[in-house]
Amino acid sequence: MTKLKLVLDGKSPNVWTVHPDDTVLDAIKLLAQKDIGALIVIEGDKPVGIFTERDYARKVYLRGKSSLDTAVREIMVSPVICVRPEQTVNECLALMSSKRFRHLPVVIDEKLVGMVSIGDLVKSIIDDQKFEIEQLEHFVYG
């Protein structure tokens, strides 16, 4: 079973973050600039929440709040569920499915070291299956 460490090794080391006191507008601008769907909310070195496009749509826009006047801390999902690099892709997919979210921060000793999306994990499973098929074909056909 593939560990998250292998998934992280194949990704850019950049993890984009915001502070809880940043405005929602600043967070949305960063999401757009980096073409991503989620930001980890960091206080000190510790992840304290997660902010997603969905949070903006449901908790700011649809409620008529102002992106200029609303702090990320007011709408972030907190506490954030984090995982460790030694956990398996399957464990993380099961967690994401049961909790109905698409991004997981990866931490070592409560310090953020990466983030994986459901897309990263599905790609990992597809790559593993492709490798197994190639190995079986090689075994059968020589």
mmCIF file of C-alpha atoms in Angstrom:
data_model
loop_
_atom_site.group_PDB
_atom_site.id
_atom_site.type_symbol
_atom_site.label_atom_id
_atom_site.label_comp_id
_atom_site.label_asym_id
_atom_site.label_seq_id
_atom_site.Cartn_x
_atom_site.Cartn_y
_atom_site.Cartn_z
ATOM 1 C CA MET A 1 0.000 0.000 0.000
ATOM 2 C CA THR A 2 1.286 3.378 -1.020
ATOM 3 C CA LYS A 3 2.152 5.765 1.770
ATOM 4 C CA LEU A 4 1.420 9.482 1.631
ATOM 5 C CA LYS A 5 5.142 10.198 1.715
ATOM 6 C CA LEU A 6 5.439 8.804 -1.824
ATOM 7 C CA VAL A 7 2.534 10.949 -2.998
ATOM 8 C CA LEU A 8 4.102 14.055 -1.455
ATOM 9 C CA ASP A 9 7.481 13.244 -3.037
ATOM 10 C CA GLY A 10 5.817 13.501 -6.452
ATOM 11 C CA LYS A 11 4.265 16.902 -5.772
ATOM 12 C CA SER A 12 5.524 20.441 -5.536
ATOM 13 C CA PRO A 13 6.654 21.169 -1.968
ATOM 14 C CA ASN A 14 4.618 24.403 -1.947
ATOM 15 C CA VAL A 15 1.638 24.491 0.385
ATOM 16 C CA TRP A 16 -0.281 27.736 0.250
ATOM 17 C CA THR A 17 -1.485 29.130 3.544
ATOM 18 C CA VAL A 18 -3.350 32.047 5.075
ATOM 19 C CA HIS A 19 -3.571 33.441 8.585
ATOM 20 C CA PRO A 20 -6.895 33.349 10.452
ATOM 21 C CA ASP A 21 -6.993 37.161 10.539
ATOM 22 C CA ASP A 22 -6.516 37.556 6.764
ATOM 23 C CA THR A 23 -9.612 38.712 4.918
ATOM 24 C CA VAL A 24 -11.667 36.324 2.851
ATOM 25 C CA LEU A 25 -10.910 38.544 -0.156
ATOM 26 C CA ASP A 26 -7.165 37.981 0.321
ATOM 27 C CA ALA A 27 -7.761 34.234 0.567
ATOM 28 C CA ILE A 28 -9.927 34.145 -2.572
ATOM 29 C CA LYS A 29 -7.305 36.150 -4.479
ATOM 30 C CA LEU A 30 -4.619 33.636 -3.453
ATOM 31 C CA LEU A 31 -6.805 30.696 -4.516
ATOM 32 C CA ALA A 32 -7.312 32.322 -7.916
ATOM 33 C CA GLN A 33 -3.657 33.331 -8.316
ATOM 34 C CA LYS A 34 -2.392 29.818 -7.548
ATOM 35 C CA ASP A 35 -5.301 28.072 -9.320
ATOM 36 C CA ILE A 36 -6.055 25.910 -6.281
ATOM 37 C CA GLY A 37 -9.186 25.020 -4.336
ATOM 38 C CA ALA A 38 -8.053 25.119 -0.707
ATOM 39 C CA LEU A 39 -5.710 26.908 1.675
ATOM 40 C CA ILE A 40 -4.446 25.726 5.032
ATOM 41 C CA VAL A 41 -5.027 28.258 7.792
ATOM 42 C CA ILE A 42 -1.852 28.567 9.872
ATOM 43 C CA GLU A 43 -1.276 30.200 13.230
ATOM 44 C CA GLY A 44 2.402 30.050 14.146
ATOM 45 C CA ASP A 45 3.549 26.793 12.533
ATOM 46 C CA LYS A 46 0.364 24.928 13.374
ATOM 47 C CA PRO A 47 -2.568 24.264 11.021
ATOM 48 C CA VAL A 48 -5.707 25.528 12.740
ATOM 49 C CA GLY A 49 -8.188 25.315 9.882
ATOM 50 C CA ILE A 50 -8.817 24.957 6.199
ATOM 51 C CA PHE A 51 -10.422 27.444 3.802
ATOM 52 C CA THR A 52 -11.971 26.298 0.521
ATOM 53 C CA GLU A 53 -13.867 27.774 -2.402
ATOM 54 C CA ARG A 54 -16.905 25.941 -1.069
ATOM 55 C CA ASP A 55 -16.563 27.766 2.276
ATOM 56 C CA TYR A 56 -16.573 31.077 0.437
ATOM 57 C CA ALA A 57 -19.583 30.200 -1.697
ATOM 58 C CA ARG A 58 -21.697 28.897 1.163
ATOM 59 C CA LYS A 59 -20.612 30.974 4.151
ATOM 60 C CA VAL A 60 -19.861 34.359 2.595
ATOM 61 C CA TYR A 61 -21.437 34.854 -0.814
ATOM 62 C CA LEU A 62 -24.774 33.111 -0.167
ATOM 63 C CA ARG A 63 -25.141 34.788 3.242
ATOM 64 C CA GLY A 64 -24.531 38.254 1.836
ATOM 65 C CA LYS A 65 -21.364 38.862 3.839
ATOM 66 C CA SER A 66 -18.554 41.050 2.569
ATOM 67 C CA SER A 67 -15.287 39.457 1.502
ATOM 68 C CA LEU A 68 -13.540 42.679 2.508
ATOM 69 C CA ASP A 69 -14.844 42.646 6.081
ATOM 70 C CA THR A 70 -14.913 38.946 6.891
ATOM 71 C CA ALA A 71 -11.880 37.264 8.434
ATOM 72 C CA VAL A 72 -10.905 33.770 7.342
ATOM 73 C CA ARG A 73 -11.305 32.591 10.967
ATOM 74 C CA GLU A 74 -15.041 33.325 10.766
ATOM 75 C CA ILE A 75 -15.665 30.781 8.013
ATOM 76 C CA MET A 76 -12.772 28.317 8.020
ATOM 77 C CA VAL A 77 -13.381 24.690 8.870
ATOM 78 C CA SER A 78 -11.860 24.082 12.278
ATOM 79 C CA PRO A 79 -10.475 22.031 13.813
ATOM 80 C CA VAL A 80 -8.759 20.690 10.734
ATOM 81 C CA ILE A 81 -8.189 16.964 10.407
ATOM 82 C CA CYS A 82 -4.565 16.217 9.569
ATOM 83 C CA VAL A 83 -2.737 13.062 8.534
ATOM 84 C CA ARG A 84 0.855 11.833 8.734
ATOM 85 C CA PRO A 85 3.205 10.854 5.866
ATOM 86 C CA GLU A 86 3.301 7.208 6.991
ATOM 87 C CA GLN A 87 -0.450 6.781 6.536
ATOM 88 C CA THR A 88 -1.655 4.948 3.433
ATOM 89 C CA VAL A 89 -3.479 6.384 0.466
ATOM 90 C CA ASN A 90 -6.398 4.034 1.166
ATOM 91 C CA GLU A 91 -6.668 5.210 4.787
ATOM 92 C CA CYS A 92 -6.779 8.818 3.654
ATOM 93 C CA LEU A 93 -9.345 8.156 0.919
ATOM 94 C CA ALA A 94 -11.572 6.405 3.449
ATOM 95 C CA LEU A 95 -11.242 9.390 5.809
ATOM 96 C CA MET A 96 -12.033 11.871 3.032
ATOM 97 C CA SER A 97 -15.051 9.854 1.933
ATOM 98 C CA SER A 98 -16.482 9.453 5.415
ATOM 99 C CA LYS A 99 -15.944 13.114 6.378
ATOM 100 C CA ARG A 100 -16.888 14.442 2.902
ATOM 101 C CA PHE A 101 -13.918 16.680 2.204
ATOM 102 C CA ARG A 102 -11.361 16.905 -0.598
ATOM 103 C CA HIS A 103 -8.116 18.136 0.978
ATOM 104 C CA LEU A 104 -5.943 16.838 3.808
ATOM 105 C CA PRO A 105 -3.019 18.637 5.425
ATOM 106 C CA VAL A 106 -0.046 16.391 6.150
ATOM 107 C CA VAL A 107 1.849 17.085 9.365
ATOM 108 C CA ILE A 108 4.851 15.854 11.297
ATOM 109 C CA ASP A 109 4.766 16.767 14.987
ATOM 110 C CA GLU A 110 1.916 19.233 14.281
ATOM 111 C CA LYS A 111 4.044 21.081 11.678
ATOM 112 C CA LEU A 112 2.625 21.316 8.168
ATOM 113 C CA VAL A 113 4.749 19.431 5.619
ATOM 114 C CA GLY A 114 2.317 19.103 2.721
ATOM 115 C CA MET A 115 -1.230 18.743 1.522
ATOM 116 C CA VAL A 116 -2.948 16.116 -0.601
ATOM 117 C CA SER A 117 -6.174 16.357 -2.546
ATOM 118 C CA ILE A 118 -8.576 13.601 -3.417
ATOM 119 C CA GLY A 119 -7.265 13.941 -6.984
ATOM 120 C CA ASP A 120 -3.701 13.233 -5.812
ATOM 121 C CA LEU A 121 -4.858 10.082 -4.039
ATOM 122 C CA VAL A 122 -6.975 8.805 -6.941
ATOM 123 C CA LYS A 123 -4.035 9.368 -9.305
ATOM 124 C CA SER A 124 -1.800 7.368 -6.956
ATOM 125 C CA ILE A 125 -4.230 4.435 -6.966
ATOM 126 C CA ILE A 126 -4.529 4.524 -10.764
ATOM 127 C CA ASP A 127 -0.727 4.582 -11.106
ATOM 128 C CA ASP A 128 -0.431 1.604 -8.737
ATOM 129 C CA GLN A 129 -3.049 -0.350 -10.665
ATOM 130 C CA LYS A 130 -1.384 0.446 -13.986
ATOM 131 C CA PHE A 131 1.942 -0.819 -12.628
ATOM 132 C CA GLU A 132 0.331 -4.049 -11.374
ATOM 133 C CA ILE A 133 -1.323 -4.646 -14.751
ATOM 134 C CA GLU A 134 1.978 -4.109 -16.565
ATOM 135 C CA GLN A 135 3.704 -6.545 -14.213
ATOM 136 C CA LEU A 136 1.019 -9.183 -14.727
ATOM 137 C CA GLU A 137 1.146 -8.749 -18.506
ATOM 138 C CA HIS A 138 4.916 -9.114 -18.431
ATOM 139 C CA PHE A 139 4.580 -12.276 -16.338
ATOM 140 C CA VAL A 140 1.923 -13.801 -18.614
ATOM 141 C CA TYR A 141 3.409 -12.820 -21.967
ATOM 142 C CA GLY A 142 7.069 -12.797 -21.011
#
